[in-house]
Amino acid sequence: MNQLIPDVTSNATARQPDSMTNAITGSLHWSVAQIEVLLDLPFSDLIHRAQLVHRQHHDANAVQLSTLISVKTGGCPEDCGYCPQAARYHTGVEDQDMLSLTEVIATAEAAKAQGASRFCMGAAWRGPKQRDIDKVAEMISAVKALGLETCATLGMLKSGQAEQLRQAGLDYYNHNLDTAPEFYGEIITTRDYQDRLDTLEQVRATGMHVCCGGIVGMGESRHARAGLIAQLANLDPYPESVPINHLVQVAGTPLHGTEALDPLEFVRTIAAARITMPKAMVRLSAGRQEMSEAIQALCFLAGANSIFYGDKLLTTGNPEAQRDDALFKKLGLHSL
Ligand code: SF4
């Protein structure tokens, strides 16, 4: 066992010289260097460690299915370099006003009938206005009444907004850190890292679950990938849900044409997320449509246990439900 890496598969974590444990939550503090050591492990050793952690905390053959819909598309004033919904990039995404409550309910009912257990609603805003929050709160209550877990991703929240969403029945708020702090400025300039951390803190303060992850394959270094995982793992407590996205390159966005990431490097990032956030649901998110079945299987082996299910993410494609059903059958996976 490498001395730099806390042994998360035993009860010996507190004795590790290079790790600190939070006295209240019991979660470990991970340095970027420790996560780099993990990412540098021989592939089989890394996957083995991830499997040990995964099996200690989860049903190794169960995968949670979430359906994601865009309740308001395009026209966003932010400049996230990967995003086809930013108004300033010409990507062919058509702006769409907020969906009606009836449309959202119909989509949620269909998602539930297909086997989804969580329903995520996304809107392309810098942050919601009060009238937006009122409408989304109605949607949340209606989706919750169908017996689905609810998640929303609406951008930065102002004081009081997280509480209103929680009271409407929101289980999870998604707000991604995207990447490591030192690489962040290469991707987004219209808001800073601290803005993101502030929104996450507001969400946590209400007692809601946090869904927070990032995107890899944006031209970042392995050191930056380790930095992202360290940021996520050191949130205290770490997020209950951790989406690891692979950049989907969309023509018209600044990141279109970025050198492709080695798929095994993506698998390594999933494994590092699993090892450092043992109890979290690690979600294999955007980019799955471009991944072979073999790479997806390796991601599940590395500890991914949640996917987006359905034929569309916010604006980019996702493997159709039937293809996922066939893959699950091949791998002996079942839905949670
Ligand atoms: S990622 Fe979100 S905040 Fe950034 S441009 Fe796209 S919709 Fe706007």
Coordinates of C-alpha atoms and ligand atoms in Angstrom, one line a residue:
M1 CA 0.0 0.0 0.0
N2 CA 1.5 3.3 -1.0
Q3 CA 2.3 5.4 2.1
L4 CA 1.0 8.6 0.6
I5 CA -2.5 7.3 0.0
P6 CA -4.9 6.8 2.9
D7 CA -6.1 3.2 3.2
V8 CA -9.9 3.8 2.7
T9 CA -10.6 0.1 2.7
S10 CA -9.7 -0.4 6.3
N11 CA -10.4 1.3 9.6
A12 CA -6.8 2.5 9.7
T13 CA -7.4 5.9 8.0
A14 CA -6.8 7.9 11.2
R15 CA -3.3 6.4 11.6
Q16 CA -2.1 7.4 8.1
P17 CA 0.5 10.1 8.5
D18 CA -0.5 12.1 5.4
S19 CA -4.2 12.3 5.9
M20 CA -6.4 14.3 8.3
T21 CA -9.8 13.2 9.4
N22 CA -12.6 15.6 10.3
A23 CA -13.6 14.8 13.8
I24 CA -17.3 15.4 13.2
T25 CA -18.0 13.9 9.8
G26 CA -15.1 11.4 9.8
S27 CA -14.3 12.3 6.2
L28 CA -10.7 12.4 5.1
H29 CA -8.8 15.4 3.8
W30 CA -7.2 14.6 0.5
S31 CA -4.2 16.5 -0.8
V32 CA -3.8 17.0 -4.6
A33 CA -0.5 15.0 -4.3
Q34 CA -2.3 12.0 -2.8
I35 CA -4.8 12.0 -5.6
E36 CA -2.1 12.3 -8.2
V37 CA -0.5 9.2 -6.6
L38 CA -3.8 7.4 -7.0
L39 CA -4.1 8.5 -10.7
D40 CA -0.5 7.3 -11.3
L41 CA -1.1 3.8 -10.0
P42 CA -0.9 0.9 -12.4
F43 CA -4.3 0.7 -14.0
S44 CA -5.2 -2.7 -12.4
D45 CA -4.1 -1.6 -9.0
L46 CA -6.2 1.5 -9.2
I47 CA -9.3 -0.4 -10.4
H48 CA -8.8 -3.0 -7.7
R49 CA -8.7 -0.3 -5.0
A50 CA -11.8 1.4 -6.4
Q51 CA -13.6 -2.0 -6.5
L52 CA -12.7 -2.7 -2.9
V53 CA -14.1 0.7 -1.8
H54 CA -17.2 0.3 -4.1
R55 CA -18.1 -3.1 -2.7
Q56 CA -17.7 -1.9 0.8
H57 CA -20.4 0.8 0.4
H58 CA -22.6 -0.1 -2.5
D59 CA -24.3 -3.0 -4.4
A60 CA -21.6 -3.5 -7.0
N61 CA -24.2 -4.4 -9.7
A62 CA -26.7 -1.7 -9.1
V63 CA -26.9 1.5 -11.0
Q64 CA -29.1 4.4 -10.3
L65 CA -31.0 5.9 -13.3
S66 CA -31.7 9.6 -13.5
T67 CA -33.5 11.4 -16.3
L68 CA -32.5 15.0 -17.1
I69 CA -34.7 17.5 -18.9
S70 CA -34.0 21.1 -19.9
V71 CA -36.9 23.2 -18.6
K72 CA -35.4 26.3 -20.1
T73 CA -32.9 26.1 -23.0
G74 CA -30.3 28.4 -24.4
G75 CA -29.7 32.2 -24.3
C76 CA -27.4 31.9 -21.2
P77 CA -25.3 35.0 -20.5
E78 CA -22.4 33.0 -19.1
D79 CA -19.3 32.1 -21.1
C80 CA -18.6 28.4 -20.0
G81 CA -16.3 27.3 -22.8
Y82 CA -17.9 23.9 -23.2
C83 CA -21.5 24.9 -23.3
P84 CA -23.7 25.1 -26.4
Q85 CA -26.3 27.1 -24.4
A86 CA -24.2 30.2 -24.0
A87 CA -25.8 33.0 -26.0
R88 CA -22.4 34.2 -27.2
Y89 CA -21.5 31.0 -29.1
H90 CA -23.2 30.0 -32.4
T91 CA -23.9 26.4 -31.9
G92 CA -27.4 26.0 -33.4
V93 CA -29.1 25.4 -30.1
E94 CA -32.4 27.1 -30.3
D95 CA -33.5 29.2 -27.3
Q96 CA -36.6 27.8 -25.7
D97 CA -38.8 29.5 -23.0
M98 CA -39.6 27.7 -19.8
L99 CA -41.6 24.5 -20.3
S100 CA -45.1 24.5 -18.9
L101 CA -45.9 22.6 -15.7
T102 CA -48.0 20.1 -17.8
E103 CA -45.0 19.4 -20.1
V104 CA -42.7 18.7 -17.2
I105 CA -45.2 16.4 -15.5
A106 CA -45.8 14.4 -18.7
T107 CA -42.0 14.0 -19.1
A108 CA -41.5 13.0 -15.5
E109 CA -44.3 10.4 -15.8
A110 CA -42.7 8.9 -18.9
A111 CA -39.3 8.8 -17.2
K112 CA -40.8 7.0 -14.2
A113 CA -42.5 4.5 -16.4
Q114 CA -39.1 3.8 -18.1
G115 CA -37.5 3.1 -14.8
A116 CA -35.9 6.4 -13.7
S117 CA -35.8 7.0 -9.9
R118 CA -34.5 10.6 -10.1
F119 CA -35.7 13.4 -12.2
C120 CA -33.3 16.4 -12.9
M121 CA -34.5 19.7 -14.2
G122 CA -32.0 22.0 -15.7
A123 CA -32.3 25.6 -16.8
A124 CA -29.7 27.8 -18.6
W125 CA -29.5 30.8 -16.3
R126 CA -26.7 32.6 -14.6
G127 CA -29.0 32.3 -11.7
P128 CA -32.8 32.2 -11.4
K129 CA -35.0 35.3 -10.8
Q130 CA -37.6 35.1 -8.1
R131 CA -40.4 34.5 -10.7
D132 CA -38.3 31.6 -12.1
I133 CA -37.9 30.1 -8.7
D134 CA -41.7 30.2 -8.1
K135 CA -42.3 28.3 -11.3
V136 CA -39.6 25.7 -10.8
A137 CA -40.9 25.2 -7.2
E138 CA -44.2 24.2 -8.7
M139 CA -42.5 21.8 -11.0
I140 CA -40.5 20.3 -8.1
S141 CA -43.6 19.7 -6.0
A142 CA -45.4 18.1 -8.9
V143 CA -42.5 15.7 -9.8
K144 CA -42.0 14.8 -6.1
A145 CA -45.7 14.0 -5.9
L146 CA -45.1 11.3 -8.6
G147 CA -42.8 9.5 -6.2
L148 CA -39.6 10.5 -7.9
E149 CA -36.5 12.0 -6.3
T150 CA -36.0 15.6 -7.5
C151 CA -32.9 17.4 -8.6
A152 CA -32.5 20.9 -10.1
T153 CA -29.6 22.7 -11.7
L154 CA -30.5 26.4 -12.1
G155 CA -27.2 28.2 -11.7
M156 CA -26.1 30.4 -8.8
L157 CA -28.5 30.8 -6.0
K158 CA -29.2 33.9 -3.9
S159 CA -29.9 34.0 -0.3
G160 CA -33.3 32.3 0.5
Q161 CA -33.7 30.6 -2.9
A162 CA -32.2 27.3 -1.8
E163 CA -34.6 27.2 1.1
Q164 CA -37.6 27.9 -1.1
L165 CA -36.5 25.0 -3.4
R166 CA -36.0 22.7 -0.5
Q167 CA -39.5 23.5 0.9
A168 CA -41.0 22.7 -2.5
G169 CA -39.5 19.2 -2.1
L170 CA -36.2 19.4 -3.8
D171 CA -33.9 16.5 -2.8
Y172 CA -30.7 17.5 -4.7
Y173 CA -29.3 20.7 -6.1
N174 CA -26.7 20.3 -8.8
H175 CA -23.9 22.9 -9.1
N176 CA -20.7 21.6 -10.6
L177 CA -17.2 22.9 -9.8
D178 CA -16.3 21.9 -13.4
T179 CA -12.5 21.7 -12.9
A180 CA -9.6 22.5 -10.6
P181 CA -9.3 26.1 -9.3
E182 CA -6.1 26.8 -11.3
F183 CA -7.6 25.8 -14.6
Y184 CA -11.1 27.3 -14.0
G185 CA -10.1 30.7 -15.6
E186 CA -9.3 29.0 -18.9
I187 CA -12.9 27.8 -19.1
I188 CA -15.1 30.4 -17.5
T189 CA -14.6 34.1 -16.9
T190 CA -18.0 35.4 -16.1
R191 CA -18.0 34.0 -12.5
D192 CA -15.4 32.7 -10.3
Y193 CA -14.7 29.6 -8.3
Q194 CA -15.7 31.1 -5.0
D195 CA -19.2 32.0 -6.5
R196 CA -19.7 28.2 -7.0
L197 CA -18.5 27.3 -3.6
D198 CA -20.9 30.0 -2.1
T199 CA -23.9 28.5 -3.9
L200 CA -22.9 25.0 -2.7
E201 CA -22.7 26.3 0.9
Q202 CA -26.2 27.8 0.6
V203 CA -27.5 24.5 -0.6
R204 CA -25.8 22.6 2.2
A205 CA -27.1 25.1 4.8
T206 CA -30.7 24.1 4.0
G207 CA -30.0 20.4 4.6
M208 CA -30.5 19.5 0.9
H209 CA -28.3 16.9 -0.8
V210 CA -25.5 18.2 -3.0
C211 CA -24.9 17.0 -6.5
C212 CA -21.5 18.4 -7.6
G213 CA -18.9 17.2 -10.0
G214 CA -16.9 18.3 -13.0
I215 CA -15.9 17.8 -16.6
V216 CA -12.8 16.2 -17.9
G217 CA -11.3 16.2 -21.3
M218 CA -11.2 20.0 -21.5
G219 CA -7.5 20.1 -22.1
E220 CA -6.6 20.0 -18.4
S221 CA -3.6 18.2 -17.1
R222 CA -3.7 15.2 -14.9
H223 CA -2.6 17.5 -12.0
A224 CA -5.8 19.5 -12.7
R225 CA -8.0 16.4 -12.7
A226 CA -6.5 15.5 -9.3
G227 CA -7.2 19.1 -8.2
L228 CA -10.8 18.8 -9.2
I229 CA -11.2 15.5 -7.3
A230 CA -9.5 17.0 -4.3
Q231 CA -11.9 20.0 -4.2
L232 CA -14.9 17.7 -4.4
A233 CA -13.6 15.2 -1.8
N234 CA -12.7 17.9 0.6
L235 CA -16.1 19.5 0.6
D236 CA -17.3 18.8 4.1
P237 CA -19.3 16.6 3.8
Y238 CA -18.4 15.6 0.3
P239 CA -21.3 15.6 -2.2
E240 CA -23.8 12.8 -2.1
S241 CA -23.9 12.7 -5.9
V242 CA -20.8 13.3 -8.0
P243 CA -21.3 13.6 -11.8
I244 CA -18.1 13.1 -13.8
N245 CA -18.7 14.4 -17.2
H246 CA -16.6 13.8 -20.3
L247 CA -16.5 16.9 -22.5
V248 CA -18.9 16.7 -25.4
Q249 CA -17.3 18.8 -28.1
V250 CA -19.9 21.0 -29.7
A251 CA -19.0 23.0 -32.9
G252 CA -19.2 26.7 -32.1
T253 CA -18.0 26.4 -28.5
P254 CA -14.4 27.5 -27.7
L255 CA -13.5 24.0 -26.6
H256 CA -14.5 22.4 -29.9
G257 CA -11.3 20.9 -31.3
T258 CA -9.7 20.2 -27.9
E259 CA -7.3 17.3 -28.1
A260 CA -9.2 14.1 -27.1
L261 CA -8.6 12.6 -23.7
D262 CA -7.4 9.0 -23.6
P263 CA -10.6 7.1 -22.5
L264 CA -8.6 5.2 -19.9
E265 CA -7.7 8.5 -18.3
F266 CA -11.4 9.1 -17.9
V267 CA -11.8 5.7 -16.2
R268 CA -9.0 6.6 -13.9
T269 CA -10.8 9.8 -12.9
I270 CA -13.9 7.8 -12.1
A271 CA -11.8 5.5 -9.9
A272 CA -10.3 8.4 -8.0
A273 CA -13.7 9.8 -7.4
R274 CA -14.9 6.5 -6.0
I275 CA -11.9 6.0 -3.8
T276 CA -12.0 9.5 -2.3
M277 CA -15.8 9.7 -1.9
P278 CA -16.7 6.2 -0.9
K279 CA -20.4 6.7 -0.2
A280 CA -21.3 9.1 -3.0
M281 CA -23.2 8.1 -6.1
V282 CA -20.6 8.6 -8.8
R283 CA -22.4 9.4 -12.0
L284 CA -21.1 8.6 -15.4
S285 CA -22.6 11.6 -17.1
A286 CA -22.2 13.6 -20.3
G287 CA -20.1 12.0 -23.0
R288 CA -21.4 8.5 -22.6
Q289 CA -22.8 8.4 -26.2
E290 CA -19.3 8.7 -27.6
M291 CA -18.0 5.9 -25.3
S292 CA -17.7 2.3 -26.3
E293 CA -19.5 -0.3 -24.2
A294 CA -16.1 -1.5 -23.1
I295 CA -15.1 1.9 -21.6
Q296 CA -18.5 2.2 -20.0
A297 CA -18.1 -1.3 -18.4
L298 CA -14.7 -0.2 -17.1
C299 CA -16.3 2.9 -15.6
F300 CA -18.8 0.8 -13.7
L301 CA -15.9 -1.4 -12.6
A302 CA -14.1 1.7 -11.4
G303 CA -17.1 2.6 -9.2
A304 CA -19.6 4.6 -11.3
N305 CA -23.1 3.7 -10.1
S306 CA -25.4 6.3 -11.6
I307 CA -26.2 7.3 -15.2
F308 CA -28.4 9.6 -17.1
Y309 CA -31.1 7.5 -18.7
G310 CA -33.1 8.6 -21.7
D311 CA -32.2 9.8 -25.2
K312 CA -31.1 13.4 -24.5
L313 CA -29.1 15.3 -21.9
L314 CA -29.7 19.1 -21.7
T315 CA -29.0 19.6 -25.4
T316 CA -26.6 16.8 -26.4
G317 CA -27.4 13.2 -27.1
N318 CA -27.4 10.3 -24.7
P319 CA -27.6 6.6 -25.5
E320 CA -31.2 5.6 -26.0
A321 CA -32.8 3.7 -23.1
Q322 CA -32.9 0.5 -25.2
R323 CA -29.2 0.5 -25.7
D324 CA -28.7 1.0 -22.0
D325 CA -31.0 -1.9 -21.2
A326 CA -29.0 -4.1 -23.5
L327 CA -25.7 -3.0 -22.0
F328 CA -27.1 -3.6 -18.5
K329 CA -28.2 -7.1 -19.5
K330 CA -24.8 -7.9 -20.9
L331 CA -23.1 -6.7 -17.8
G332 CA -25.6 -8.2 -15.3
L333 CA -26.4 -4.8 -13.9
H334 CA -29.7 -3.8 -12.5
S335 CA -31.3 -0.4 -11.7
L336 CA -31.7 1.0 -8.2
Ligands
SF4_1 S1 -23.0 25.7 -18.4 FE1 -24.8 26.7 -17.5 S2 -24.1 28.7 -16.8 FE2 -22.6 27.9 -18.2 S3 -23.2 28.8 -20.2 FE3 -24.1 26.8 -20.0 S4 -26.2 27.1 -19.2 FE4 -25.0 28.9 -18.8

